[in-house]
Amino acid sequence: MTTNARSLCEIAKLSELVDRQPRAGRAAGIDLVIVKKDRDIFVLYGRCPHRGAAMSLGCVDGDRLLCSAHGWDFSLDTGISTRIPGEMLQRFAATVDEQADAVCVDTAEIQAWLVDNPQAFGMDESLGV
């Protein structure tokens, strides 16, 4: 994981992302899920709000990310559940540096979100990766 002065943190190698296959990431102490869909990269909070399952274990169905534990779904574009009113996964801006083969997030953005949304789950817990 690399960091620069602009608070960008590398969370994945672009060349290692498989189209429509969720991948786990971590930055600023929280779990993330990274999804490449065609030429777009989506980075969302990586835990289902229902039971804390790792969203990187889920699957992509069209424009939705599905939780592997109970099938909750979330729009890749907005993070909002299309079937469970009021539930969502926070979406974070992704920066892609093709020359460096890197997908990065802004740790300042994540830390600001984290103030009001502390992560309640650890990677080693039963529904973790």
PDB file of C-alpha atoms in Angstrom:
ATOM      1  CA  MET A   1       0.000   0.000   0.000  1.00  0.00           C
ATOM      2  CA  THR A   2       1.494   3.337  -1.021  1.00  0.00           C
ATOM      3  CA  THR A   3       0.532   6.825   0.020  1.00  0.00           C
ATOM      4  CA  ASN A   4       1.423  10.245  -1.335  1.00  0.00           C
ATOM      5  CA  ALA A   5       1.138  13.833  -0.067  1.00  0.00           C
ATOM      6  CA  ARG A   6      -2.368  14.248  -1.524  1.00  0.00           C
ATOM      7  CA  SER A   7      -3.641  11.541   0.870  1.00  0.00           C
ATOM      8  CA  LEU A   8      -4.115   9.030  -1.960  1.00  0.00           C
ATOM      9  CA  CYS A   9      -3.718   5.424  -0.910  1.00  0.00           C
ATOM     10  CA  GLU A  10      -3.288   2.544  -3.353  1.00  0.00           C
ATOM     11  CA  ILE A  11      -5.835  -0.192  -2.659  1.00  0.00           C
ATOM     12  CA  ALA A  12      -5.362  -2.442  -5.700  1.00  0.00           C
ATOM     13  CA  LYS A  13      -3.354  -3.018  -8.841  1.00  0.00           C
ATOM     14  CA  LEU A  14      -5.536  -2.186 -11.845  1.00  0.00           C
ATOM     15  CA  SER A  15      -4.130  -5.118 -13.811  1.00  0.00           C
ATOM     16  CA  GLU A  16      -5.194  -7.555 -11.071  1.00  0.00           C
ATOM     17  CA  LEU A  17      -8.876  -6.563 -11.099  1.00  0.00           C
ATOM     18  CA  VAL A  18     -11.137  -9.021 -12.888  1.00  0.00           C
ATOM     19  CA  ASP A  19     -14.203  -7.572 -14.577  1.00  0.00           C
ATOM     20  CA  ARG A  20     -17.322  -7.880 -12.387  1.00  0.00           C
ATOM     21  CA  GLN A  21     -15.460  -9.796  -9.668  1.00  0.00           C
ATOM     22  CA  PRO A  22     -15.523  -7.989  -6.282  1.00  0.00           C
ATOM     23  CA  ARG A  23     -12.187  -7.643  -4.553  1.00  0.00           C
ATOM     24  CA  ALA A  24     -11.357  -6.740  -0.965  1.00  0.00           C
ATOM     25  CA  GLY A  25      -9.413  -3.605  -0.160  1.00  0.00           C
ATOM     26  CA  ARG A  26      -8.570  -1.665   2.960  1.00  0.00           C
ATOM     27  CA  ALA A  27      -7.700   1.953   3.638  1.00  0.00           C
ATOM     28  CA  ALA A  28      -7.794   4.255   6.657  1.00  0.00           C
ATOM     29  CA  GLY A  29      -8.733   1.291   8.830  1.00  0.00           C
ATOM     30  CA  ILE A  30     -11.898   0.261   7.000  1.00  0.00           C
ATOM     31  CA  ASP A  31     -12.836  -2.590   4.717  1.00  0.00           C
ATOM     32  CA  LEU A  32     -13.581  -1.704   1.113  1.00  0.00           C
ATOM     33  CA  VAL A  33     -14.881  -3.580  -1.904  1.00  0.00           C
ATOM     34  CA  ILE A  34     -13.527  -2.759  -5.349  1.00  0.00           C
ATOM     35  CA  VAL A  35     -15.428  -3.649  -8.514  1.00  0.00           C
ATOM     36  CA  LYS A  36     -14.251  -3.179 -12.079  1.00  0.00           C
ATOM     37  CA  LYS A  37     -17.147  -3.112 -14.528  1.00  0.00           C
ATOM     38  CA  ASP A  38     -16.078  -2.583 -18.101  1.00  0.00           C
ATOM     39  CA  ARG A  39     -13.901   0.570 -17.881  1.00  0.00           C
ATOM     40  CA  ASP A  40     -15.424   1.837 -14.613  1.00  0.00           C
ATOM     41  CA  ILE A  41     -14.012   1.280 -11.132  1.00  0.00           C
ATOM     42  CA  PHE A  42     -16.308   1.360  -8.104  1.00  0.00           C
ATOM     43  CA  VAL A  43     -15.120   1.509  -4.497  1.00  0.00           C
ATOM     44  CA  LEU A  44     -17.679   1.044  -1.731  1.00  0.00           C
ATOM     45  CA  TYR A  45     -17.669   0.373   1.989  1.00  0.00           C
ATOM     46  CA  GLY A  46     -16.837  -3.308   2.208  1.00  0.00           C
ATOM     47  CA  ARG A  47     -19.289  -4.606   4.825  1.00  0.00           C
ATOM     48  CA  CYS A  48     -22.989  -5.350   4.387  1.00  0.00           C
ATOM     49  CA  PRO A  49     -25.057  -3.258   6.817  1.00  0.00           C
ATOM     50  CA  HIS A  50     -27.259  -6.283   7.541  1.00  0.00           C
ATOM     51  CA  ARG A  51     -24.825  -8.662   9.254  1.00  0.00           C
ATOM     52  CA  GLY A  52     -21.389  -7.298   8.386  1.00  0.00           C
ATOM     53  CA  ALA A  53     -20.540  -9.843   5.709  1.00  0.00           C
ATOM     54  CA  ALA A  54     -17.575  -8.967   3.525  1.00  0.00           C
ATOM     55  CA  MET A  55     -19.003  -7.591   0.281  1.00  0.00           C
ATOM     56  CA  SER A  56     -15.905  -8.809  -1.562  1.00  0.00           C
ATOM     57  CA  LEU A  57     -17.357 -12.315  -1.202  1.00  0.00           C
ATOM     58  CA  GLY A  58     -20.485 -11.234  -3.088  1.00  0.00           C
ATOM     59  CA  CYS A  59     -21.165 -11.084  -6.800  1.00  0.00           C
ATOM     60  CA  VAL A  60     -22.127  -8.547  -9.427  1.00  0.00           C
ATOM     61  CA  ASP A  61     -25.505  -8.848 -11.147  1.00  0.00           C
ATOM     62  CA  GLY A  62     -25.905  -6.182 -13.807  1.00  0.00           C
ATOM     63  CA  ASP A  63     -25.363  -2.856 -12.034  1.00  0.00           C
ATOM     64  CA  ARG A  64     -25.789  -4.301  -8.532  1.00  0.00           C
ATOM     65  CA  LEU A  65     -23.437  -5.786  -5.977  1.00  0.00           C
ATOM     66  CA  LEU A  66     -25.056  -8.679  -4.096  1.00  0.00           C
ATOM     67  CA  CYS A  67     -24.093  -9.760  -0.585  1.00  0.00           C
ATOM     68  CA  SER A  68     -23.132 -13.435  -0.415  1.00  0.00           C
ATOM     69  CA  ALA A  69     -24.714 -13.954   3.022  1.00  0.00           C
ATOM     70  CA  HIS A  70     -28.348 -12.951   2.487  1.00  0.00           C
ATOM     71  CA  GLY A  71     -28.603 -11.464  -1.001  1.00  0.00           C
ATOM     72  CA  TRP A  72     -28.913  -7.806  -0.066  1.00  0.00           C
ATOM     73  CA  ASP A  73     -28.195  -5.712  -3.161  1.00  0.00           C
ATOM     74  CA  PHE A  74     -26.536  -2.352  -3.692  1.00  0.00           C
ATOM     75  CA  SER A  75     -26.214  -0.160  -6.777  1.00  0.00           C
ATOM     76  CA  LEU A  76     -22.615   0.149  -7.948  1.00  0.00           C
ATOM     77  CA  ASP A  77     -23.304   3.766  -8.981  1.00  0.00           C
ATOM     78  CA  THR A  78     -24.820   5.002  -5.724  1.00  0.00           C
ATOM     79  CA  GLY A  79     -24.320   2.294  -3.098  1.00  0.00           C
ATOM     80  CA  ILE A  80     -28.056   2.438  -2.366  1.00  0.00           C
ATOM     81  CA  SER A  81     -29.960  -0.809  -1.956  1.00  0.00           C
ATOM     82  CA  THR A  82     -32.578  -1.294  -4.626  1.00  0.00           C
ATOM     83  CA  ARG A  83     -34.685  -3.619  -2.463  1.00  0.00           C
ATOM     84  CA  ILE A  84     -34.048  -2.614   1.166  1.00  0.00           C
ATOM     85  CA  PRO A  85     -35.279   0.971   1.709  1.00  0.00           C
ATOM     86  CA  GLY A  86     -32.831   3.178   3.563  1.00  0.00           C
ATOM     87  CA  GLU A  87     -29.840   0.810   3.359  1.00  0.00           C
ATOM     88  CA  MET A  88     -26.660   1.656   1.509  1.00  0.00           C
ATOM     89  CA  LEU A  89     -22.939   1.170   1.189  1.00  0.00           C
ATOM     90  CA  GLN A  90     -20.949   4.403   1.119  1.00  0.00           C
ATOM     91  CA  ARG A  91     -19.310   4.939  -2.254  1.00  0.00           C
ATOM     92  CA  PHE A  92     -15.844   6.470  -2.316  1.00  0.00           C
ATOM     93  CA  ALA A  93     -14.140   8.213  -5.216  1.00  0.00           C
ATOM     94  CA  ALA A  94     -11.574   6.053  -6.986  1.00  0.00           C
ATOM     95  CA  THR A  95      -8.535   7.460  -8.728  1.00  0.00           C
ATOM     96  CA  VAL A  96      -7.032   5.275 -11.423  1.00  0.00           C
ATOM     97  CA  ASP A  97      -3.417   5.756 -12.457  1.00  0.00           C
ATOM     98  CA  GLU A  98      -2.979   3.495 -15.485  1.00  0.00           C
ATOM     99  CA  GLN A  99       0.721   4.276 -15.810  1.00  0.00           C
ATOM    100  CA  ALA A 100       1.339   3.195 -12.191  1.00  0.00           C
ATOM    101  CA  ASP A 101      -1.177   0.316 -12.512  1.00  0.00           C
ATOM    102  CA  ALA A 102      -2.898   1.599  -9.377  1.00  0.00           C
ATOM    103  CA  VAL A 103      -6.401   2.137  -8.030  1.00  0.00           C
ATOM    104  CA  CYS A 104      -6.332   4.659  -5.209  1.00  0.00           C
ATOM    105  CA  VAL A 105      -8.727   6.275  -2.748  1.00  0.00           C
ATOM    106  CA  ASP A 106      -8.426   9.501  -0.796  1.00  0.00           C
ATOM    107  CA  THR A 107      -7.847   8.595   2.845  1.00  0.00           C
ATOM    108  CA  ALA A 108      -9.094  12.038   3.909  1.00  0.00           C
ATOM    109  CA  GLU A 109     -12.495  11.258   2.332  1.00  0.00           C
ATOM    110  CA  ILE A 110     -12.644   7.916   4.133  1.00  0.00           C
ATOM    111  CA  GLN A 111     -11.536   9.362   7.472  1.00  0.00           C
ATOM    112  CA  ALA A 112     -14.201  12.079   7.236  1.00  0.00           C
ATOM    113  CA  TRP A 113     -16.872   9.405   6.645  1.00  0.00           C
ATOM    114  CA  LEU A 114     -15.439   7.246   9.410  1.00  0.00           C
ATOM    115  CA  VAL A 115     -16.036   9.946  12.039  1.00  0.00           C
ATOM    116  CA  ASP A 116     -19.798   9.315  11.861  1.00  0.00           C
ATOM    117  CA  ASN A 117     -19.577   5.685  10.735  1.00  0.00           C
ATOM    118  CA  PRO A 118     -17.063   3.706  12.805  1.00  0.00           C
ATOM    119  CA  GLN A 119     -16.359   0.241  11.427  1.00  0.00           C
ATOM    120  CA  ALA A 120     -17.926  -2.352  13.714  1.00  0.00           C
ATOM    121  CA  PHE A 121     -16.389  -5.424  12.100  1.00  0.00           C
ATOM    122  CA  GLY A 122     -12.861  -6.790  11.868  1.00  0.00           C
ATOM    123  CA  MET A 123     -11.398  -8.670   8.909  1.00  0.00           C
ATOM    124  CA  ASP A 124     -10.879 -11.761  11.053  1.00  0.00           C
ATOM    125  CA  GLU A 125     -14.476 -12.006  12.267  1.00  0.00           C
ATOM    126  CA  SER A 126     -16.770 -14.847  11.166  1.00  0.00           C
ATOM    127  CA  LEU A 127     -18.310 -13.000   8.216  1.00  0.00           C
ATOM    128  CA  GLY A 128     -14.972 -11.533   7.149  1.00  0.00           C
ATOM    129  CA  VAL A 129     -12.896 -12.437   4.139  1.00  0.00           C
TER     130      VAL A 129
END
